[in-house]
Amino acid sequence: TGDPGRAQEESALGAAGISVSGSAAETSSCAEDKGIAGIVLADGPAGLRLNRYYFVRDGKMVPISFMFSLEGGLLVPDVDKTEGERYFQNCTAFPVGTVLAQTWDEEVVKKVGQHVAKEMVEFGVTLWLAPGMNIQRNPLCGRNFEYYSEDPFITGKIAAAMTEGVQSVKGCGTTIKHFACNNNEDNRMGCDSILSERALREIYLKGFEIAIKEAQPMAIMTSYNKINGIHAANNYDLCTNAARNEFGFKGLIMTDWTTTHNGPDCTAAGCMRAGNDVVMPGCANDQVNLSAELASGTLKKSDLEACVSRLVRCVLQSNEYVIG
């Protein structure tokens, strides 16, 4: 899981990283003594989303409320009174996903990905939590701007190009999301996408299939919603049968933030059984759930070990170890 000890209390808004100010989270540091570093994850969608600046006092970054990550700190009027030396980390604002997809130009999109990755290296980020590639079904979806298209073929080809661009810089990776059928923002943690197998495969999974087969992204993020009654993060058919066994995905699968915080329908142990490797941002209840189900035998140790091995492989392929 992500490290709950390193996450701020209000991590639901995606600013829980501490070594890179404004990053979404970091993986656990519990195995650093064994040579397994923690890696930093930063949100998108139009380039890296980090705090514009941060403060350092006595050699350590000064903790700032997650509210500072919103609207460039406008909602924290006293932030400039923070004690310490100010450091800036301005990131490039690239065109949003819909605009890039309208170019139909894979080479341009690859170049955008390359420049995003260069900034990832500069700021110490391994996984970019982008591109978002859900299908634009309804104009009322509040995140349509960061998705590519209503067409799964364009979506898949542009996502593959973006991934190829980012991952051409060794050690940097994309996290294609939200897997899958996340097409609205209203009640996204409680909604259930009911659909046929044909619609699922021809429309909602097709873009992910193309991106995986053509570009092999470093990570996938599952969505909040249920799919035919089963939460995406706890869905073995989605995470293992479709992504890994059919599409050939080799990387890391993570939850969206606080997916497991909303009741017994979606649990950390359920994620491990499904092949969803990492619970983000991680909390004490996730650890309690994993321990209890391991003890009872409802979670096999081999399933947990498989998830850990995929996380470790991702870390060892990251820019914590590989540069260039």
mmCIF file of C-alpha atoms in Angstrom:
data_model
loop_
_atom_site.group_PDB
_atom_site.id
_atom_site.type_symbol
_atom_site.label_atom_id
_atom_site.label_comp_id
_atom_site.label_asym_id
_atom_site.label_seq_id
_atom_site.Cartn_x
_atom_site.Cartn_y
_atom_site.Cartn_z
ATOM 1 C CA THR A 1 0.000 0.000 0.000
ATOM 2 C CA GLY A 2 0.893 3.614 0.005
ATOM 3 C CA ASP A 3 2.404 4.662 3.304
ATOM 4 C CA PRO A 4 -0.311 6.054 5.630
ATOM 5 C CA GLY A 5 2.415 7.433 7.894
ATOM 6 C CA ARG A 6 3.603 9.631 5.033
ATOM 7 C CA ALA A 7 0.158 10.752 3.925
ATOM 8 C CA GLN A 8 -1.510 13.864 5.200
ATOM 9 C CA GLU A 9 -4.895 13.483 6.840
ATOM 10 C CA GLU A 10 -6.714 15.221 3.968
ATOM 11 C CA SER A 11 -5.103 13.068 1.277
ATOM 12 C CA ALA A 12 -8.359 12.501 -0.603
ATOM 13 C CA LEU A 13 -7.617 15.500 -2.803
ATOM 14 C CA GLY A 14 -4.378 13.990 -4.008
ATOM 15 C CA ALA A 15 -1.602 15.996 -2.356
ATOM 16 C CA ALA A 16 -0.214 13.482 0.120
ATOM 17 C CA GLY A 17 3.411 13.238 -0.988
ATOM 18 C CA ILE A 18 6.009 14.749 1.298
ATOM 19 C CA SER A 19 9.318 14.572 -0.566
ATOM 20 C CA VAL A 20 7.886 16.386 -3.610
ATOM 21 C CA SER A 21 5.526 19.167 -2.562
ATOM 22 C CA GLY A 22 2.071 18.785 -4.070
ATOM 23 C CA SER A 23 2.622 15.256 -5.357
ATOM 24 C CA ALA A 24 -0.270 12.821 -5.033
ATOM 25 C CA ALA A 25 1.463 10.232 -2.835
ATOM 26 C CA GLU A 26 4.477 8.025 -2.306
ATOM 27 C CA THR A 27 4.796 4.284 -1.946
ATOM 28 C CA SER A 28 5.868 2.904 1.396
ATOM 29 C CA SER A 29 9.398 3.419 2.681
ATOM 30 C CA CYS A 30 9.193 0.300 4.873
ATOM 31 C CA ALA A 31 11.752 -1.635 2.800
ATOM 32 C CA GLU A 32 14.334 1.112 2.251
ATOM 33 C CA ASP A 33 16.798 -0.762 4.465
ATOM 34 C CA LYS A 34 16.531 -3.642 1.964
ATOM 35 C CA GLY A 35 17.281 -1.365 -0.989
ATOM 36 C CA ILE A 36 13.673 -0.800 -2.093
ATOM 37 C CA ALA A 37 13.083 2.939 -2.352
ATOM 38 C CA GLY A 38 9.778 4.719 -2.164
ATOM 39 C CA ILE A 39 8.627 6.268 -5.441
ATOM 40 C CA VAL A 40 6.672 9.493 -5.984
ATOM 41 C CA LEU A 41 3.390 9.711 -7.880
ATOM 42 C CA ALA A 42 2.160 13.030 -9.287
ATOM 43 C CA ASP A 43 -1.195 13.875 -10.762
ATOM 44 C CA GLY A 44 -2.018 15.394 -14.139
ATOM 45 C CA PRO A 45 -3.766 15.928 -16.384
ATOM 46 C CA ALA A 46 -2.092 18.819 -18.277
ATOM 47 C CA GLY A 47 1.486 18.090 -17.294
ATOM 48 C CA LEU A 48 2.612 17.540 -13.698
ATOM 49 C CA ARG A 49 0.430 18.908 -10.935
ATOM 50 C CA LEU A 50 2.736 20.030 -8.155
ATOM 51 C CA ASN A 51 2.797 22.955 -5.765
ATOM 52 C CA ARG A 52 4.252 26.011 -7.445
ATOM 53 C CA TYR A 53 6.648 26.482 -4.538
ATOM 54 C CA TYR A 54 7.462 25.123 -1.089
ATOM 55 C CA PHE A 55 9.492 26.097 1.975
ATOM 56 C CA VAL A 56 12.522 24.484 3.607
ATOM 57 C CA ARG A 57 13.542 25.091 7.214
ATOM 58 C CA ASP A 58 16.513 23.447 8.940
ATOM 59 C CA GLY A 59 17.069 21.220 5.938
ATOM 60 C CA LYS A 60 13.509 19.834 5.902
ATOM 61 C CA MET A 61 10.445 20.678 3.846
ATOM 62 C CA VAL A 62 7.873 22.595 5.875
ATOM 63 C CA PRO A 63 4.475 20.806 5.965
ATOM 64 C CA ILE A 64 1.736 22.861 4.297
ATOM 65 C CA SER A 65 -2.005 22.139 4.180
ATOM 66 C CA PHE A 66 -3.239 20.299 1.101
ATOM 67 C CA MET A 67 -5.355 23.402 0.408
ATOM 68 C CA PHE A 68 -2.162 25.018 -0.871
ATOM 69 C CA SER A 69 -2.275 22.653 -3.850
ATOM 70 C CA LEU A 70 -5.573 24.199 -4.985
ATOM 71 C CA GLU A 71 -5.744 27.351 -7.092
ATOM 72 C CA GLY A 72 -2.034 28.046 -6.695
ATOM 73 C CA GLY A 73 -2.352 28.583 -2.966
ATOM 74 C CA LEU A 74 -5.066 31.227 -3.296
ATOM 75 C CA LEU A 75 -7.127 29.490 -0.598
ATOM 76 C CA VAL A 76 -4.291 29.734 1.948
ATOM 77 C CA PRO A 77 -3.806 33.506 2.327
ATOM 78 C CA ASP A 78 -1.163 33.254 5.074
ATOM 79 C CA VAL A 79 1.096 30.773 3.280
ATOM 80 C CA ASP A 80 3.619 33.510 2.418
ATOM 81 C CA LYS A 81 4.200 33.986 6.141
ATOM 82 C CA THR A 82 5.559 30.439 6.408
ATOM 83 C CA GLU A 83 9.021 30.368 7.962
ATOM 84 C CA GLY A 84 11.776 28.986 5.774
ATOM 85 C CA GLU A 85 13.496 29.453 2.431
ATOM 86 C CA ARG A 86 11.207 29.386 -0.603
ATOM 87 C CA TYR A 87 11.945 27.042 -3.522
ATOM 88 C CA PHE A 88 10.044 27.175 -6.804
ATOM 89 C CA GLN A 89 9.076 24.178 -8.940
ATOM 90 C CA ASN A 90 7.136 25.566 -11.882
ATOM 91 C CA CYS A 91 5.770 22.911 -14.230
ATOM 92 C CA THR A 92 4.719 23.341 -17.857
ATOM 93 C CA ALA A 93 0.981 23.540 -18.556
ATOM 94 C CA PHE A 94 0.448 21.387 -21.638
ATOM 95 C CA PRO A 95 -2.803 21.243 -23.646
ATOM 96 C CA VAL A 96 -5.487 19.058 -22.048
ATOM 97 C CA GLY A 97 -6.269 15.593 -23.336
ATOM 98 C CA THR A 98 -9.227 16.463 -25.548
ATOM 99 C CA VAL A 99 -7.199 19.104 -27.386
ATOM 100 C CA LEU A 100 -4.280 16.734 -27.952
ATOM 101 C CA ALA A 101 -6.596 14.024 -29.286
ATOM 102 C CA GLN A 102 -8.145 16.447 -31.772
ATOM 103 C CA THR A 103 -4.767 16.819 -33.472
ATOM 104 C CA TRP A 104 -4.801 13.142 -34.507
ATOM 105 C CA ASP A 105 -1.026 13.594 -34.432
ATOM 106 C CA GLU A 106 0.711 10.807 -32.547
ATOM 107 C CA GLU A 107 4.174 12.297 -33.057
ATOM 108 C CA VAL A 108 3.164 15.582 -31.431
ATOM 109 C CA VAL A 109 1.650 13.690 -28.510
ATOM 110 C CA LYS A 110 4.856 11.658 -28.107
ATOM 111 C CA LYS A 111 6.846 14.889 -27.904
ATOM 112 C CA VAL A 112 4.508 16.201 -25.208
ATOM 113 C CA GLY A 113 5.067 12.963 -23.288
ATOM 114 C CA GLN A 114 8.840 13.311 -23.603
ATOM 115 C CA HIS A 115 8.756 16.820 -22.158
ATOM 116 C CA VAL A 116 6.500 15.741 -19.295
ATOM 117 C CA ALA A 117 8.999 12.986 -18.486
ATOM 118 C CA LYS A 118 11.911 15.413 -18.449
ATOM 119 C CA GLU A 119 10.101 17.391 -15.767
ATOM 120 C CA MET A 120 9.366 14.163 -13.898
ATOM 121 C CA VAL A 121 13.095 13.505 -13.725
ATOM 122 C CA GLU A 122 13.797 17.077 -12.666
ATOM 123 C CA PHE A 123 11.325 16.971 -9.789
ATOM 124 C CA GLY A 124 11.862 13.347 -8.731
ATOM 125 C CA VAL A 125 8.567 11.832 -9.924
ATOM 126 C CA THR A 126 8.336 8.229 -11.152
ATOM 127 C CA LEU A 127 4.674 7.723 -12.052
ATOM 128 C CA TRP A 128 2.520 10.330 -13.751
ATOM 129 C CA LEU A 129 -1.126 9.666 -12.861
ATOM 130 C CA ALA A 130 -2.221 10.224 -16.447
ATOM 131 C CA PRO A 131 -3.405 9.946 -19.125
ATOM 132 C CA GLY A 132 -7.100 9.841 -18.316
ATOM 133 C CA MET A 133 -8.762 7.917 -21.107
ATOM 134 C CA ASN A 134 -12.371 7.252 -20.203
ATOM 135 C CA ILE A 135 -15.005 7.559 -22.893
ATOM 136 C CA GLN A 136 -16.716 10.937 -23.198
ATOM 137 C CA ARG A 137 -20.360 9.848 -22.969
ATOM 138 C CA ASN A 138 -22.112 12.794 -21.384
ATOM 139 C CA PRO A 139 -21.248 16.503 -21.692
ATOM 140 C CA LEU A 140 -22.054 16.911 -17.998
ATOM 141 C CA CYS A 141 -19.062 14.782 -16.957
ATOM 142 C CA GLY A 142 -16.835 17.237 -15.105
ATOM 143 C CA ARG A 143 -13.592 15.615 -16.263
ATOM 144 C CA ASN A 144 -14.269 15.280 -19.982
ATOM 145 C CA PHE A 145 -11.549 17.853 -20.665
ATOM 146 C CA GLU A 146 -8.837 15.461 -19.504
ATOM 147 C CA TYR A 147 -10.213 12.484 -21.431
ATOM 148 C CA TYR A 148 -9.401 12.054 -25.087
ATOM 149 C CA SER A 149 -12.519 11.243 -27.032
ATOM 150 C CA GLU A 150 -15.905 9.587 -27.385
ATOM 151 C CA ASP A 151 -14.153 7.179 -29.742
ATOM 152 C CA PRO A 152 -12.215 4.245 -28.225
ATOM 153 C CA PHE A 153 -9.828 3.901 -31.177
ATOM 154 C CA ILE A 154 -8.630 7.522 -31.000
ATOM 155 C CA THR A 155 -8.472 7.214 -27.220
ATOM 156 C CA GLY A 156 -6.252 4.146 -27.379
ATOM 157 C CA LYS A 157 -3.910 5.456 -30.071
ATOM 158 C CA ILE A 158 -3.368 8.822 -28.367
ATOM 159 C CA ALA A 159 -2.868 7.185 -24.959
ATOM 160 C CA ALA A 160 -0.336 4.811 -26.500
ATOM 161 C CA ALA A 161 1.528 7.739 -28.074
ATOM 162 C CA MET A 162 1.588 9.656 -24.797
ATOM 163 C CA THR A 163 2.856 6.577 -22.972
ATOM 164 C CA GLU A 164 5.561 5.970 -25.560
ATOM 165 C CA GLY A 165 6.692 9.566 -25.176
ATOM 166 C CA VAL A 166 6.845 9.519 -21.391
ATOM 167 C CA GLN A 167 8.456 6.094 -21.191
ATOM 168 C CA SER A 168 11.083 6.952 -23.793
ATOM 169 C CA VAL A 169 12.758 8.601 -20.795
ATOM 170 C CA LYS A 170 13.889 5.588 -18.789
ATOM 171 C CA GLY A 171 12.504 5.244 -15.315
ATOM 172 C CA CYS A 172 9.402 7.363 -15.979
ATOM 173 C CA GLY A 173 5.968 5.878 -16.461
ATOM 174 C CA THR A 174 2.339 6.652 -17.183
ATOM 175 C CA THR A 175 -0.669 5.459 -15.204
ATOM 176 C CA ILE A 176 -3.578 4.987 -17.590
ATOM 177 C CA LYS A 177 -6.912 5.560 -15.863
ATOM 178 C CA HIS A 178 -9.666 5.126 -14.748
ATOM 179 C CA PHE A 179 -10.017 1.418 -15.423
ATOM 180 C CA ALA A 180 -12.874 1.169 -16.302
ATOM 181 C CA CYS A 181 -16.319 2.539 -17.211
ATOM 182 C CA ASN A 182 -15.807 5.747 -15.216
ATOM 183 C CA ASN A 183 -17.838 8.116 -17.346
ATOM 184 C CA ASN A 184 -19.390 10.504 -14.842
ATOM 185 C CA GLU A 185 -18.313 12.393 -11.737
ATOM 186 C CA ASP A 186 -21.639 12.366 -9.897
ATOM 187 C CA ASN A 187 -21.704 9.680 -7.184
ATOM 188 C CA ARG A 188 -18.657 8.069 -8.778
ATOM 189 C CA MET A 189 -17.904 6.006 -5.655
ATOM 190 C CA GLY A 190 -21.431 4.626 -5.499
ATOM 191 C CA CYS A 191 -22.498 4.188 -9.093
ATOM 192 C CA ASP A 192 -22.725 0.824 -10.822
ATOM 193 C CA SER A 193 -21.999 0.634 -14.555
ATOM 194 C CA ILE A 194 -24.353 -2.013 -15.910
ATOM 195 C CA LEU A 195 -23.428 -3.081 -19.420
ATOM 196 C CA SER A 196 -23.114 -6.026 -21.753
ATOM 197 C CA GLU A 197 -19.889 -7.887 -22.424
ATOM 198 C CA ARG A 198 -19.920 -6.577 -25.987
ATOM 199 C CA ALA A 199 -20.270 -2.926 -24.931
ATOM 200 C CA LEU A 200 -17.576 -3.385 -22.298
ATOM 201 C CA ARG A 201 -15.074 -4.790 -24.759
ATOM 202 C CA GLU A 202 -15.881 -2.792 -27.891
ATOM 203 C CA ILE A 203 -16.267 0.610 -26.221
ATOM 204 C CA TYR A 204 -15.018 0.911 -22.659
ATOM 205 C CA LEU A 205 -12.031 -1.461 -22.580
ATOM 206 C CA LYS A 206 -10.903 -1.050 -26.196
ATOM 207 C CA GLY A 207 -8.847 2.107 -25.607
ATOM 208 C CA PHE A 208 -7.077 0.513 -22.645
ATOM 209 C CA GLU A 209 -6.424 -2.621 -24.693
ATOM 210 C CA ILE A 210 -4.809 -0.592 -27.487
ATOM 211 C CA ALA A 211 -2.651 1.435 -25.074
ATOM 212 C CA ILE A 212 -1.473 -1.703 -23.256
ATOM 213 C CA LYS A 213 -0.692 -3.731 -26.356
ATOM 214 C CA GLU A 214 1.060 -0.880 -28.194
ATOM 215 C CA ALA A 215 2.877 0.924 -25.378
ATOM 216 C CA GLN A 216 2.854 -1.196 -22.186
ATOM 217 C CA PRO A 217 2.310 1.602 -19.624
ATOM 218 C CA MET A 218 4.098 1.230 -16.304
ATOM 219 C CA ALA A 219 0.836 1.385 -14.326
ATOM 220 C CA ILE A 220 -2.964 1.318 -14.399
ATOM 221 C CA MET A 221 -5.322 3.033 -11.959
ATOM 222 C CA THR A 222 -8.656 1.363 -11.294
ATOM 223 C CA SER A 223 -11.854 3.409 -10.986
ATOM 224 C CA TYR A 224 -14.222 4.038 -8.076
ATOM 225 C CA ASN A 225 -17.359 2.610 -9.647
ATOM 226 C CA LYS A 226 -18.735 -0.882 -9.721
ATOM 227 C CA ILE A 227 -18.966 -2.778 -12.994
ATOM 228 C CA ASN A 228 -21.984 -5.079 -13.108
ATOM 229 C CA GLY A 229 -22.088 -5.105 -9.321
ATOM 230 C CA ILE A 230 -18.372 -5.536 -8.537
ATOM 231 C CA HIS A 231 -16.041 -2.678 -7.601
ATOM 232 C CA ALA A 232 -13.390 -2.168 -10.271
ATOM 233 C CA ALA A 233 -10.563 -2.398 -7.731
ATOM 234 C CA ASN A 234 -11.884 -5.755 -6.466
ATOM 235 C CA ASN A 235 -12.720 -7.100 -9.911
ATOM 236 C CA TYR A 236 -10.621 -10.146 -10.840
ATOM 237 C CA ASP A 237 -12.085 -10.332 -14.338
ATOM 238 C CA LEU A 238 -11.033 -6.717 -14.963
ATOM 239 C CA CYS A 239 -7.614 -6.568 -13.288
ATOM 240 C CA THR A 240 -6.344 -10.078 -13.975
ATOM 241 C CA ASN A 241 -8.348 -11.782 -16.698
ATOM 242 C CA ALA A 242 -8.707 -8.768 -19.002
ATOM 243 C CA ALA A 243 -5.695 -6.554 -18.284
ATOM 244 C CA ARG A 244 -3.054 -9.182 -17.562
ATOM 245 C CA ASN A 245 -4.163 -12.435 -19.164
ATOM 246 C CA GLU A 246 -5.822 -11.082 -22.314
ATOM 247 C CA PHE A 247 -4.182 -7.704 -22.982
ATOM 248 C CA GLY A 248 -0.739 -8.760 -21.722
ATOM 249 C CA PHE A 249 -0.282 -5.992 -19.145
ATOM 250 C CA LYS A 250 3.006 -6.423 -17.242
ATOM 251 C CA GLY A 251 2.962 -3.484 -14.853
ATOM 252 C CA LEU A 252 1.489 -2.232 -11.603
ATOM 253 C CA ILE A 253 -2.214 -1.778 -10.863
ATOM 254 C CA MET A 254 -3.252 0.718 -8.167
ATOM 255 C CA THR A 255 -6.518 1.976 -6.736
ATOM 256 C CA ASP A 256 -7.796 5.489 -7.031
ATOM 257 C CA TRP A 257 -7.450 7.459 -3.815
ATOM 258 C CA THR A 258 -9.561 6.259 -0.825
ATOM 259 C CA THR A 259 -11.307 3.571 -2.881
ATOM 260 C CA THR A 260 -11.281 1.243 0.147
ATOM 261 C CA HIS A 261 -12.519 3.858 2.641
ATOM 262 C CA ASN A 262 -16.224 3.562 1.836
ATOM 263 C CA GLY A 263 -17.465 0.342 3.364
ATOM 264 C CA PRO A 264 -17.079 -3.429 3.099
ATOM 265 C CA ASP A 265 -17.936 -3.700 -0.610
ATOM 266 C CA CYS A 266 -14.359 -2.796 -1.578
ATOM 267 C CA THR A 267 -11.491 -3.889 0.661
ATOM 268 C CA ALA A 268 -7.713 -3.978 0.564
ATOM 269 C CA ALA A 269 -7.745 -7.786 0.641
ATOM 270 C CA GLY A 270 -10.260 -7.769 -2.198
ATOM 271 C CA CYS A 271 -7.823 -5.650 -4.192
ATOM 272 C CA MET A 272 -5.024 -8.163 -3.662
ATOM 273 C CA ARG A 273 -7.232 -11.098 -4.661
ATOM 274 C CA ALA A 274 -8.248 -9.258 -7.828
ATOM 275 C CA GLY A 275 -4.656 -8.463 -8.809
ATOM 276 C CA ASN A 276 -4.966 -4.773 -7.901
ATOM 277 C CA ASP A 277 -1.502 -4.431 -6.391
ATOM 278 C CA VAL A 278 -1.454 -1.143 -4.471
ATOM 279 C CA VAL A 279 -4.031 0.567 -2.259
ATOM 280 C CA MET A 280 -3.737 4.342 -2.360
ATOM 281 C CA PRO A 281 -3.093 6.317 -0.268
ATOM 282 C CA GLY A 282 -3.234 3.591 2.388
ATOM 283 C CA CYS A 283 -4.726 3.771 5.880
ATOM 284 C CA ALA A 284 -4.692 1.835 9.146
ATOM 285 C CA ASN A 285 -7.959 0.043 8.314
ATOM 286 C CA ASP A 286 -6.425 -1.365 5.126
ATOM 287 C CA GLN A 287 -3.638 -2.941 7.149
ATOM 288 C CA VAL A 288 -6.128 -4.321 9.681
ATOM 289 C CA ASN A 289 -8.186 -5.831 6.866
ATOM 290 C CA LEU A 290 -5.153 -7.449 5.209
ATOM 291 C CA SER A 291 -3.905 -8.913 8.500
ATOM 292 C CA ALA A 292 -7.341 -10.290 9.412
ATOM 293 C CA GLU A 293 -7.921 -11.933 6.039
ATOM 294 C CA LEU A 294 -4.433 -13.408 5.935
ATOM 295 C CA ALA A 295 -5.020 -14.892 9.381
ATOM 296 C CA SER A 296 -8.416 -16.323 8.387
ATOM 297 C CA GLY A 297 -7.166 -17.659 5.059
ATOM 298 C CA THR A 298 -9.605 -15.678 2.931
ATOM 299 C CA LEU A 299 -6.564 -13.900 1.473
ATOM 300 C CA LYS A 300 -3.831 -16.226 0.260
ATOM 301 C CA LYS A 301 -0.258 -15.283 1.062
ATOM 302 C CA SER A 302 0.642 -16.068 -2.552
ATOM 303 C CA ASP A 303 -1.824 -13.430 -3.809
ATOM 304 C CA LEU A 304 -0.308 -10.804 -1.524
ATOM 305 C CA GLU A 305 3.220 -11.798 -2.538
ATOM 306 C CA ALA A 306 2.304 -11.498 -6.230
ATOM 307 C CA CYS A 307 1.130 -7.921 -5.644
ATOM 308 C CA VAL A 308 4.257 -7.057 -3.670
ATOM 309 C CA SER A 309 6.498 -8.505 -6.391
ATOM 310 C CA ARG A 310 4.854 -6.370 -9.065
ATOM 311 C CA LEU A 311 5.263 -3.263 -6.907
ATOM 312 C CA VAL A 312 8.934 -4.042 -6.274
ATOM 313 C CA ARG A 313 9.506 -4.633 -9.990
ATOM 314 C CA CYS A 314 7.969 -1.248 -10.771
ATOM 315 C CA VAL A 315 10.165 0.449 -8.159
ATOM 316 C CA LEU A 316 13.314 -1.197 -9.508
ATOM 317 C CA GLN A 317 12.441 -0.002 -13.026
ATOM 318 C CA SER A 318 11.902 3.547 -11.792
ATOM 319 C CA ASN A 319 14.087 6.630 -12.025
ATOM 320 C CA GLU A 320 15.134 5.978 -8.437
ATOM 321 C CA TYR A 321 17.508 3.454 -10.018
ATOM 322 C CA VAL A 322 17.484 4.085 -13.790
ATOM 323 C CA ILE A 323 18.470 7.441 -15.274
ATOM 324 C CA GLY A 324 18.459 8.418 -18.939
#
